[in-house]
């Protein structure tokens, strides 16, 4: 949830609604009670101020192979469906309007072709540096583009984005291109 203090309470930009502090606490307590992770600690993070001015920052996922980027997946949080954009390893938009490289489920997400954001070079440099510091052939590095520069979100060695194939599916042409980058990265690690 992404809240902003706004009279008479807090505006939730993700769900587009206003809640009181009591409602937020009640909702979070219910989530904790219903979760099998109820005994775990909760983390509250500082809000990332998106460089483009969005209330919820765009999420950039870099598919990296030891300093080489093969794909950038941008998610713009919007209701009722998120917007997904794809870029090649040089941050050039991938139009792919006939779903030749990546199929997206239009019932769940909208697809758009947008230019790279201002500051994309800093995001790319940071993602590549993180990938080189990770002693594996592949890592997906998630970043946000803030007013203060790139903000690291997380990295994952086994991303589920294309695995489940419910929102997106990668076709063999792109999969083969990324596979070749993987093989090059494996050689780098020898």
JSON list of C-alpha atoms in Angstrom, two decimals:
[
{"chain": "A", "resi": 1, "resn": "UNK", "atom": "CA", "xyz": [0.00, 0.00, 0.00]},
{"chain": "A", "resi": 2, "resn": "UNK", "atom": "CA", "xyz": [1.18, 3.54, -0.75]},
{"chain": "A", "resi": 3, "resn": "UNK", "atom": "CA", "xyz": [-0.36, 6.16, 1.54]},
{"chain": "A", "resi": 4, "resn": "UNK", "atom": "CA", "xyz": [-0.15, 9.93, 1.55]},
{"chain": "A", "resi": 5, "resn": "UNK", "atom": "CA", "xyz": [-1.44, 12.06, 4.39]},
{"chain": "A", "resi": 6, "resn": "UNK", "atom": "CA", "xyz": [-4.44, 13.91, 3.02]},
{"chain": "A", "resi": 7, "resn": "UNK", "atom": "CA", "xyz": [-7.31, 15.31, 5.10]},
{"chain": "A", "resi": 8, "resn": "UNK", "atom": "CA", "xyz": [-9.39, 13.68, 6.48]},
{"chain": "A", "resi": 9, "resn": "UNK", "atom": "CA", "xyz": [-7.00, 10.69, 6.55]},
{"chain": "A", "resi": 10, "resn": "UNK", "atom": "CA", "xyz": [-4.53, 8.93, 4.27]},
{"chain": "A", "resi": 11, "resn": "UNK", "atom": "CA", "xyz": [-4.96, 8.48, 0.53]},
{"chain": "A", "resi": 12, "resn": "UNK", "atom": "CA", "xyz": [-4.02, 5.04, -0.82]},
{"chain": "A", "resi": 13, "resn": "UNK", "atom": "CA", "xyz": [-2.66, 5.69, -4.32]},
{"chain": "A", "resi": 14, "resn": "UNK", "atom": "CA", "xyz": [-2.59, 2.01, -5.18]},
{"chain": "A", "resi": 15, "resn": "UNK", "atom": "CA", "xyz": [-6.27, 1.36, -4.44]},
{"chain": "A", "resi": 16, "resn": "UNK", "atom": "CA", "xyz": [-7.44, 4.95, -4.97]},
{"chain": "A", "resi": 17, "resn": "UNK", "atom": "CA", "xyz": [-9.25, 5.39, -1.65]},
{"chain": "A", "resi": 18, "resn": "UNK", "atom": "CA", "xyz": [-8.96, 7.39, 1.58]},
{"chain": "A", "resi": 19, "resn": "UNK", "atom": "CA", "xyz": [-8.60, 5.64, 4.95]},
{"chain": "A", "resi": 20, "resn": "UNK", "atom": "CA", "xyz": [-8.31, 6.79, 8.55]},
{"chain": "A", "resi": 21, "resn": "UNK", "atom": "CA", "xyz": [-5.37, 5.65, 10.66]},
{"chain": "A", "resi": 22, "resn": "UNK", "atom": "CA", "xyz": [-7.72, 3.29, 12.52]},
{"chain": "A", "resi": 23, "resn": "UNK", "atom": "CA", "xyz": [-8.85, 1.73, 9.22]},
{"chain": "A", "resi": 24, "resn": "UNK", "atom": "CA", "xyz": [-5.23, 1.25, 8.13]},
{"chain": "A", "resi": 25, "resn": "UNK", "atom": "CA", "xyz": [-4.34, -0.42, 11.43]},
{"chain": "A", "resi": 26, "resn": "UNK", "atom": "CA", "xyz": [-7.45, -2.62, 11.28]},
{"chain": "A", "resi": 27, "resn": "UNK", "atom": "CA", "xyz": [-6.66, -3.67, 7.70]},
{"chain": "A", "resi": 28, "resn": "UNK", "atom": "CA", "xyz": [-3.00, -4.46, 8.49]},
{"chain": "A", "resi": 29, "resn": "UNK", "atom": "CA", "xyz": [-3.95, -6.43, 11.62]},
{"chain": "A", "resi": 30, "resn": "UNK", "atom": "CA", "xyz": [-6.40, -8.48, 9.54]},
{"chain": "A", "resi": 31, "resn": "UNK", "atom": "CA", "xyz": [-3.69, -9.18, 6.95]},
{"chain": "A", "resi": 32, "resn": "UNK", "atom": "CA", "xyz": [-1.32, -10.30, 9.70]},
{"chain": "A", "resi": 33, "resn": "UNK", "atom": "CA", "xyz": [-3.96, -12.54, 11.27]},
{"chain": "A", "resi": 34, "resn": "UNK", "atom": "CA", "xyz": [-4.90, -14.13, 7.93]},
{"chain": "A", "resi": 35, "resn": "UNK", "atom": "CA", "xyz": [-1.28, -14.65, 6.89]},
{"chain": "A", "resi": 36, "resn": "UNK", "atom": "CA", "xyz": [0.87, -17.68, 7.64]},
{"chain": "A", "resi": 37, "resn": "UNK", "atom": "CA", "xyz": [3.60, -15.07, 8.16]},
{"chain": "A", "resi": 38, "resn": "UNK", "atom": "CA", "xyz": [1.76, -13.50, 11.10]},
{"chain": "A", "resi": 39, "resn": "UNK", "atom": "CA", "xyz": [4.68, -14.03, 13.48]},
{"chain": "A", "resi": 40, "resn": "UNK", "atom": "CA", "xyz": [7.09, -12.19, 11.18]},
{"chain": "A", "resi": 41, "resn": "UNK", "atom": "CA", "xyz": [8.14, -8.56, 11.46]},
{"chain": "A", "resi": 42, "resn": "UNK", "atom": "CA", "xyz": [6.62, -5.91, 9.23]},
{"chain": "A", "resi": 43, "resn": "UNK", "atom": "CA", "xyz": [8.77, -3.44, 7.34]},
{"chain": "A", "resi": 44, "resn": "UNK", "atom": "CA", "xyz": [7.76, 0.14, 6.67]},
{"chain": "A", "resi": 45, "resn": "UNK", "atom": "CA", "xyz": [9.79, 1.85, 3.99]},
{"chain": "A", "resi": 46, "resn": "UNK", "atom": "CA", "xyz": [10.23, 5.45, 2.97]},
{"chain": "A", "resi": 47, "resn": "UNK", "atom": "CA", "xyz": [8.18, 6.36, -0.09]},
{"chain": "A", "resi": 48, "resn": "UNK", "atom": "CA", "xyz": [10.24, 6.56, -3.27]},
{"chain": "A", "resi": 49, "resn": "UNK", "atom": "CA", "xyz": [9.48, 9.79, -5.10]},
{"chain": "A", "resi": 50, "resn": "UNK", "atom": "CA", "xyz": [9.25, 8.88, -8.78]},
{"chain": "A", "resi": 51, "resn": "UNK", "atom": "CA", "xyz": [11.41, 11.05, -11.06]},
{"chain": "A", "resi": 52, "resn": "UNK", "atom": "CA", "xyz": [8.53, 11.20, -13.56]},
{"chain": "A", "resi": 53, "resn": "UNK", "atom": "CA", "xyz": [6.08, 12.48, -10.95]},
{"chain": "A", "resi": 54, "resn": "UNK", "atom": "CA", "xyz": [3.94, 9.33, -10.61]},
{"chain": "A", "resi": 55, "resn": "UNK", "atom": "CA", "xyz": [2.42, 8.77, -7.16]},
{"chain": "A", "resi": 56, "resn": "UNK", "atom": "CA", "xyz": [3.48, 5.13, -7.33]},
{"chain": "A", "resi": 57, "resn": "UNK", "atom": "CA", "xyz": [6.97, 4.82, -8.84]},
{"chain": "A", "resi": 58, "resn": "UNK", "atom": "CA", "xyz": [7.42, 2.82, -12.01]},
{"chain": "A", "resi": 59, "resn": "UNK", "atom": "CA", "xyz": [9.09, -0.53, -11.40]},
{"chain": "A", "resi": 60, "resn": "UNK", "atom": "CA", "xyz": [12.01, -1.34, -13.72]},
{"chain": "A", "resi": 61, "resn": "UNK", "atom": "CA", "xyz": [13.15, -4.97, -13.92]},
{"chain": "A", "resi": 62, "resn": "UNK", "atom": "CA", "xyz": [16.55, -5.50, -15.58]},
{"chain": "A", "resi": 63, "resn": "UNK", "atom": "CA", "xyz": [17.34, -8.99, -16.86]},
{"chain": "A", "resi": 64, "resn": "UNK", "atom": "CA", "xyz": [21.11, -8.97, -16.44]},
{"chain": "A", "resi": 65, "resn": "UNK", "atom": "CA", "xyz": [23.91, -11.36, -17.29]},
{"chain": "A", "resi": 66, "resn": "UNK", "atom": "CA", "xyz": [27.23, -10.38, -15.67]},
{"chain": "A", "resi": 67, "resn": "UNK", "atom": "CA", "xyz": [27.14, -6.75, -16.77]},
{"chain": "A", "resi": 68, "resn": "UNK", "atom": "CA", "xyz": [25.07, -7.26, -19.90]},
{"chain": "A", "resi": 69, "resn": "UNK", "atom": "CA", "xyz": [21.39, -6.38, -19.97]},
{"chain": "A", "resi": 70, "resn": "UNK", "atom": "CA", "xyz": [19.14, -8.39, -22.25]},
{"chain": "A", "resi": 71, "resn": "UNK", "atom": "CA", "xyz": [15.71, -7.01, -21.37]},
{"chain": "A", "resi": 72, "resn": "UNK", "atom": "CA", "xyz": [14.12, -4.23, -19.33]},
{"chain": "A", "resi": 73, "resn": "UNK", "atom": "CA", "xyz": [10.53, -4.71, -18.14]},
{"chain": "A", "resi": 74, "resn": "UNK", "atom": "CA", "xyz": [8.78, -1.57, -16.89]},
{"chain": "A", "resi": 75, "resn": "UNK", "atom": "CA", "xyz": [5.59, -1.77, -14.83]},
{"chain": "A", "resi": 76, "resn": "UNK", "atom": "CA", "xyz": [3.48, 1.34, -14.39]},
{"chain": "A", "resi": 77, "resn": "UNK", "atom": "CA", "xyz": [1.01, 0.82, -11.55]},
{"chain": "A", "resi": 78, "resn": "UNK", "atom": "CA", "xyz": [-2.41, 1.91, -12.71]},
{"chain": "A", "resi": 79, "resn": "UNK", "atom": "CA", "xyz": [-5.98, 0.88, -12.06]},
{"chain": "A", "resi": 80, "resn": "UNK", "atom": "CA", "xyz": [-7.75, -1.21, -13.14]},
{"chain": "A", "resi": 81, "resn": "UNK", "atom": "CA", "xyz": [-4.74, -2.79, -14.93]},
{"chain": "A", "resi": 82, "resn": "UNK", "atom": "CA", "xyz": [-1.02, -2.19, -14.72]},
{"chain": "A", "resi": 83, "resn": "UNK", "atom": "CA", "xyz": [0.75, -0.99, -17.86]},
{"chain": "A", "resi": 84, "resn": "UNK", "atom": "CA", "xyz": [3.76, -3.01, -19.08]},
{"chain": "A", "resi": 85, "resn": "UNK", "atom": "CA", "xyz": [6.51, -1.74, -21.38]},
{"chain": "A", "resi": 86, "resn": "UNK", "atom": "CA", "xyz": [9.52, -3.65, -22.68]},
{"chain": "A", "resi": 87, "resn": "UNK", "atom": "CA", "xyz": [12.93, -2.42, -23.80]},
{"chain": "A", "resi": 88, "resn": "UNK", "atom": "CA", "xyz": [15.94, -4.18, -25.23]},
{"chain": "A", "resi": 89, "resn": "UNK", "atom": "CA", "xyz": [19.32, -4.23, -23.47]},
{"chain": "A", "resi": 90, "resn": "UNK", "atom": "CA", "xyz": [20.09, -0.73, -24.75]},
{"chain": "A", "resi": 91, "resn": "UNK", "atom": "CA", "xyz": [16.80, 0.63, -23.35]},
{"chain": "A", "resi": 92, "resn": "UNK", "atom": "CA", "xyz": [15.27, 0.93, -26.82]},
{"chain": "A", "resi": 93, "resn": "UNK", "atom": "CA", "xyz": [11.50, 0.27, -26.74]},
{"chain": "A", "resi": 94, "resn": "UNK", "atom": "CA", "xyz": [10.38, -3.09, -28.11]},
{"chain": "A", "resi": 95, "resn": "UNK", "atom": "CA", "xyz": [7.14, -2.40, -30.04]},
{"chain": "A", "resi": 96, "resn": "UNK", "atom": "CA", "xyz": [6.24, -6.09, -30.64]},
{"chain": "A", "resi": 97, "resn": "UNK", "atom": "CA", "xyz": [2.61, -5.23, -31.34]},
{"chain": "A", "resi": 98, "resn": "UNK", "atom": "CA", "xyz": [1.97, -8.69, -32.78]},
{"chain": "A", "resi": 99, "resn": "UNK", "atom": "CA", "xyz": [3.34, -10.42, -29.65]},
{"chain": "A", "resi": 100, "resn": "UNK", "atom": "CA", "xyz": [6.25, -12.05, -31.51]},
{"chain": "A", "resi": 101, "resn": "UNK", "atom": "CA", "xyz": [8.66, -11.78, -28.55]},
{"chain": "A", "resi": 102, "resn": "UNK", "atom": "CA", "xyz": [6.43, -11.34, -25.50]},
{"chain": "A", "resi": 103, "resn": "UNK", "atom": "CA", "xyz": [2.73, -12.11, -25.19]},
{"chain": "A", "resi": 104, "resn": "UNK", "atom": "CA", "xyz": [0.79, -10.16, -22.57]},
{"chain": "A", "resi": 105, "resn": "UNK", "atom": "CA", "xyz": [-2.61, -11.10, -21.22]},
{"chain": "A", "resi": 106, "resn": "UNK", "atom": "CA", "xyz": [-4.71, -8.06, -22.10]},
{"chain": "A", "resi": 107, "resn": "UNK", "atom": "CA", "xyz": [-7.37, -9.12, -19.58]},
{"chain": "A", "resi": 108, "resn": "UNK", "atom": "CA", "xyz": [-4.84, -8.53, -16.79]},
{"chain": "A", "resi": 109, "resn": "UNK", "atom": "CA", "xyz": [-2.35, -5.91, -18.05]},
{"chain": "A", "resi": 110, "resn": "UNK", "atom": "CA", "xyz": [-2.22, -3.19, -20.66]},
{"chain": "A", "resi": 111, "resn": "UNK", "atom": "CA", "xyz": [0.74, -2.98, -23.00]},
{"chain": "A", "resi": 112, "resn": "UNK", "atom": "CA", "xyz": [2.36, 0.28, -24.09]},
{"chain": "A", "resi": 113, "resn": "UNK", "atom": "CA", "xyz": [5.37, 1.45, -26.08]},
{"chain": "A", "resi": 114, "resn": "UNK", "atom": "CA", "xyz": [6.97, 4.39, -24.27]},
{"chain": "A", "resi": 115, "resn": "UNK", "atom": "CA", "xyz": [10.32, 6.11, -24.57]},
{"chain": "A", "resi": 116, "resn": "UNK", "atom": "CA", "xyz": [12.84, 5.39, -21.82]},
{"chain": "A", "resi": 117, "resn": "UNK", "atom": "CA", "xyz": [12.53, 7.62, -18.75]},
{"chain": "A", "resi": 118, "resn": "UNK", "atom": "CA", "xyz": [14.84, 10.52, -18.04]},
{"chain": "A", "resi": 119, "resn": "UNK", "atom": "CA", "xyz": [17.83, 9.14, -16.17]},
{"chain": "A", "resi": 120, "resn": "UNK", "atom": "CA", "xyz": [17.59, 5.69, -17.76]},
{"chain": "A", "resi": 121, "resn": "UNK", "atom": "CA", "xyz": [21.39, 5.58, -18.14]},
{"chain": "A", "resi": 122, "resn": "UNK", "atom": "CA", "xyz": [21.85, 5.76, -14.36]},
{"chain": "A", "resi": 123, "resn": "UNK", "atom": "CA", "xyz": [19.33, 2.96, -13.85]},
{"chain": "A", "resi": 124, "resn": "UNK", "atom": "CA", "xyz": [21.10, 0.79, -16.43]},
{"chain": "A", "resi": 125, "resn": "UNK", "atom": "CA", "xyz": [24.57, 1.43, -14.95]},
{"chain": "A", "resi": 126, "resn": "UNK", "atom": "CA", "xyz": [23.37, 0.56, -11.44]},
{"chain": "A", "resi": 127, "resn": "UNK", "atom": "CA", "xyz": [21.63, -2.65, -12.59]},
{"chain": "A", "resi": 128, "resn": "UNK", "atom": "CA", "xyz": [24.73, -3.78, -14.52]},
{"chain": "A", "resi": 129, "resn": "UNK", "atom": "CA", "xyz": [27.01, -3.09, -11.55]},
{"chain": "A", "resi": 130, "resn": "UNK", "atom": "CA", "xyz": [24.76, -5.12, -9.26]},
{"chain": "A", "resi": 131, "resn": "UNK", "atom": "CA", "xyz": [24.71, -7.99, -11.77]},
{"chain": "A", "resi": 132, "resn": "UNK", "atom": "CA", "xyz": [28.52, -8.09, -11.92]},
{"chain": "A", "resi": 133, "resn": "UNK", "atom": "CA", "xyz": [28.67, -8.16, -8.11]},
{"chain": "A", "resi": 134, "resn": "UNK", "atom": "CA", "xyz": [26.36, -11.19, -8.06]},
{"chain": "A", "resi": 135, "resn": "UNK", "atom": "CA", "xyz": [28.38, -14.39, -8.65]},
{"chain": "A", "resi": 136, "resn": "UNK", "atom": "CA", "xyz": [25.79, -15.99, -10.92]},
{"chain": "A", "resi": 137, "resn": "UNK", "atom": "CA", "xyz": [25.26, -15.91, -14.68]},
{"chain": "A", "resi": 138, "resn": "UNK", "atom": "CA", "xyz": [21.84, -14.27, -14.32]},
{"chain": "A", "resi": 139, "resn": "UNK", "atom": "CA", "xyz": [20.09, -11.92, -11.94]},
{"chain": "A", "resi": 140, "resn": "UNK", "atom": "CA", "xyz": [17.00, -9.79, -12.34]},
{"chain": "A", "resi": 141, "resn": "UNK", "atom": "CA", "xyz": [17.60, -6.41, -10.72]},
{"chain": "A", "resi": 142, "resn": "UNK", "atom": "CA", "xyz": [14.54, -4.34, -9.79]},
{"chain": "A", "resi": 143, "resn": "UNK", "atom": "CA", "xyz": [15.03, -0.58, -9.58]},
{"chain": "A", "resi": 144, "resn": "UNK", "atom": "CA", "xyz": [13.03, 2.61, -9.16]},
{"chain": "A", "resi": 145, "resn": "UNK", "atom": "CA", "xyz": [13.85, 5.92, -10.83]},
{"chain": "A", "resi": 146, "resn": "UNK", "atom": "CA", "xyz": [13.69, 8.52, -8.06]},
{"chain": "A", "resi": 147, "resn": "UNK", "atom": "CA", "xyz": [14.39, 12.23, -7.97]},
{"chain": "A", "resi": 148, "resn": "UNK", "atom": "CA", "xyz": [17.62, 11.35, -6.16]},
{"chain": "A", "resi": 149, "resn": "UNK", "atom": "CA", "xyz": [18.71, 8.75, -8.72]},
{"chain": "A", "resi": 150, "resn": "UNK", "atom": "CA", "xyz": [18.30, 4.96, -8.94]},
{"chain": "A", "resi": 151, "resn": "UNK", "atom": "CA", "xyz": [16.82, 3.18, -5.93]},
{"chain": "A", "resi": 152, "resn": "UNK", "atom": "CA", "xyz": [17.46, -0.54, -5.57]},
{"chain": "A", "resi": 153, "resn": "UNK", "atom": "CA", "xyz": [14.28, -2.55, -5.00]},
{"chain": "A", "resi": 154, "resn": "UNK", "atom": "CA", "xyz": [15.37, -6.18, -4.96]},
{"chain": "A", "resi": 155, "resn": "UNK", "atom": "CA", "xyz": [17.16, -8.79, -6.97]},
{"chain": "A", "resi": 156, "resn": "UNK", "atom": "CA", "xyz": [16.06, -12.30, -7.74]},
{"chain": "A", "resi": 157, "resn": "UNK", "atom": "CA", "xyz": [17.81, -15.26, -9.30]},
{"chain": "A", "resi": 158, "resn": "UNK", "atom": "CA", "xyz": [14.55, -17.03, -10.23]},
{"chain": "A", "resi": 159, "resn": "UNK", "atom": "CA", "xyz": [11.94, -14.45, -11.29]},
{"chain": "A", "resi": 160, "resn": "UNK", "atom": "CA", "xyz": [8.38, -15.64, -11.72]},
{"chain": "A", "resi": 161, "resn": "UNK", "atom": "CA", "xyz": [7.34, -13.06, -14.32]},
{"chain": "A", "resi": 162, "resn": "UNK", "atom": "CA", "xyz": [7.53, -15.35, -17.35]},
{"chain": "A", "resi": 163, "resn": "UNK", "atom": "CA", "xyz": [7.50, -18.64, -15.43]},
{"chain": "A", "resi": 164, "resn": "UNK", "atom": "CA", "xyz": [3.78, -18.75, -14.65]},
{"chain": "A", "resi": 165, "resn": "UNK", "atom": "CA", "xyz": [2.73, -17.47, -18.09]},
{"chain": "A", "resi": 166, "resn": "UNK", "atom": "CA", "xyz": [-0.53, -16.02, -16.74]},
{"chain": "A", "resi": 167, "resn": "UNK", "atom": "CA", "xyz": [0.34, -12.36, -17.38]},
{"chain": "A", "resi": 168, "resn": "UNK", "atom": "CA", "xyz": [3.23, -12.64, -19.83]},
{"chain": "A", "resi": 169, "resn": "UNK", "atom": "CA", "xyz": [4.87, -15.29, -21.92]},
{"chain": "A", "resi": 170, "resn": "UNK", "atom": "CA", "xyz": [8.28, -15.10, -23.54]},
{"chain": "A", "resi": 171, "resn": "UNK", "atom": "CA", "xyz": [8.57, -16.64, -27.00]},
{"chain": "A", "resi": 172, "resn": "UNK", "atom": "CA", "xyz": [11.59, -18.65, -28.23]},
{"chain": "A", "resi": 173, "resn": "UNK", "atom": "CA", "xyz": [13.24, -15.82, -30.19]},
{"chain": "A", "resi": 174, "resn": "UNK", "atom": "CA", "xyz": [13.72, -13.64, -27.11]},
{"chain": "A", "resi": 175, "resn": "UNK", "atom": "CA", "xyz": [14.34, -16.63, -24.86]},
{"chain": "A", "resi": 176, "resn": "UNK", "atom": "CA", "xyz": [17.16, -17.75, -27.18]},
{"chain": "A", "resi": 177, "resn": "UNK", "atom": "CA", "xyz": [18.72, -14.27, -27.19]},
{"chain": "A", "resi": 178, "resn": "UNK", "atom": "CA", "xyz": [18.72, -14.20, -23.38]},
{"chain": "A", "resi": 179, "resn": "UNK", "atom": "CA", "xyz": [20.02, -17.78, -23.31]},
{"chain": "A", "resi": 180, "resn": "UNK", "atom": "CA", "xyz": [23.04, -16.73, -25.37]},
{"chain": "A", "resi": 181, "resn": "UNK", "atom": "CA", "xyz": [23.74, -13.94, -22.87]},
{"chain": "A", "resi": 182, "resn": "UNK", "atom": "CA", "xyz": [23.49, -16.51, -20.07]},
{"chain": "A", "resi": 183, "resn": "UNK", "atom": "CA", "xyz": [26.08, -18.73, -21.78]},
{"chain": "A", "resi": 184, "resn": "UNK", "atom": "CA", "xyz": [28.44, -15.75, -22.23]},
{"chain": "A", "resi": 185, "resn": "UNK", "atom": "CA", "xyz": [28.01, -14.87, -18.56]},
{"chain": "A", "resi": 186, "resn": "UNK", "atom": "CA", "xyz": [28.78, -18.46, -17.53]},
{"chain": "A", "resi": 187, "resn": "UNK", "atom": "CA", "xyz": [32.07, -18.20, -19.45]},
{"chain": "A", "resi": 188, "resn": "UNK", "atom": "CA", "xyz": [32.86, -14.93, -17.66]},
{"chain": "A", "resi": 189, "resn": "UNK", "atom": "CA", "xyz": [32.54, -16.70, -14.32]},
{"chain": "A", "resi": 190, "resn": "UNK", "atom": "CA", "xyz": [34.98, -19.53, -15.17]}
]
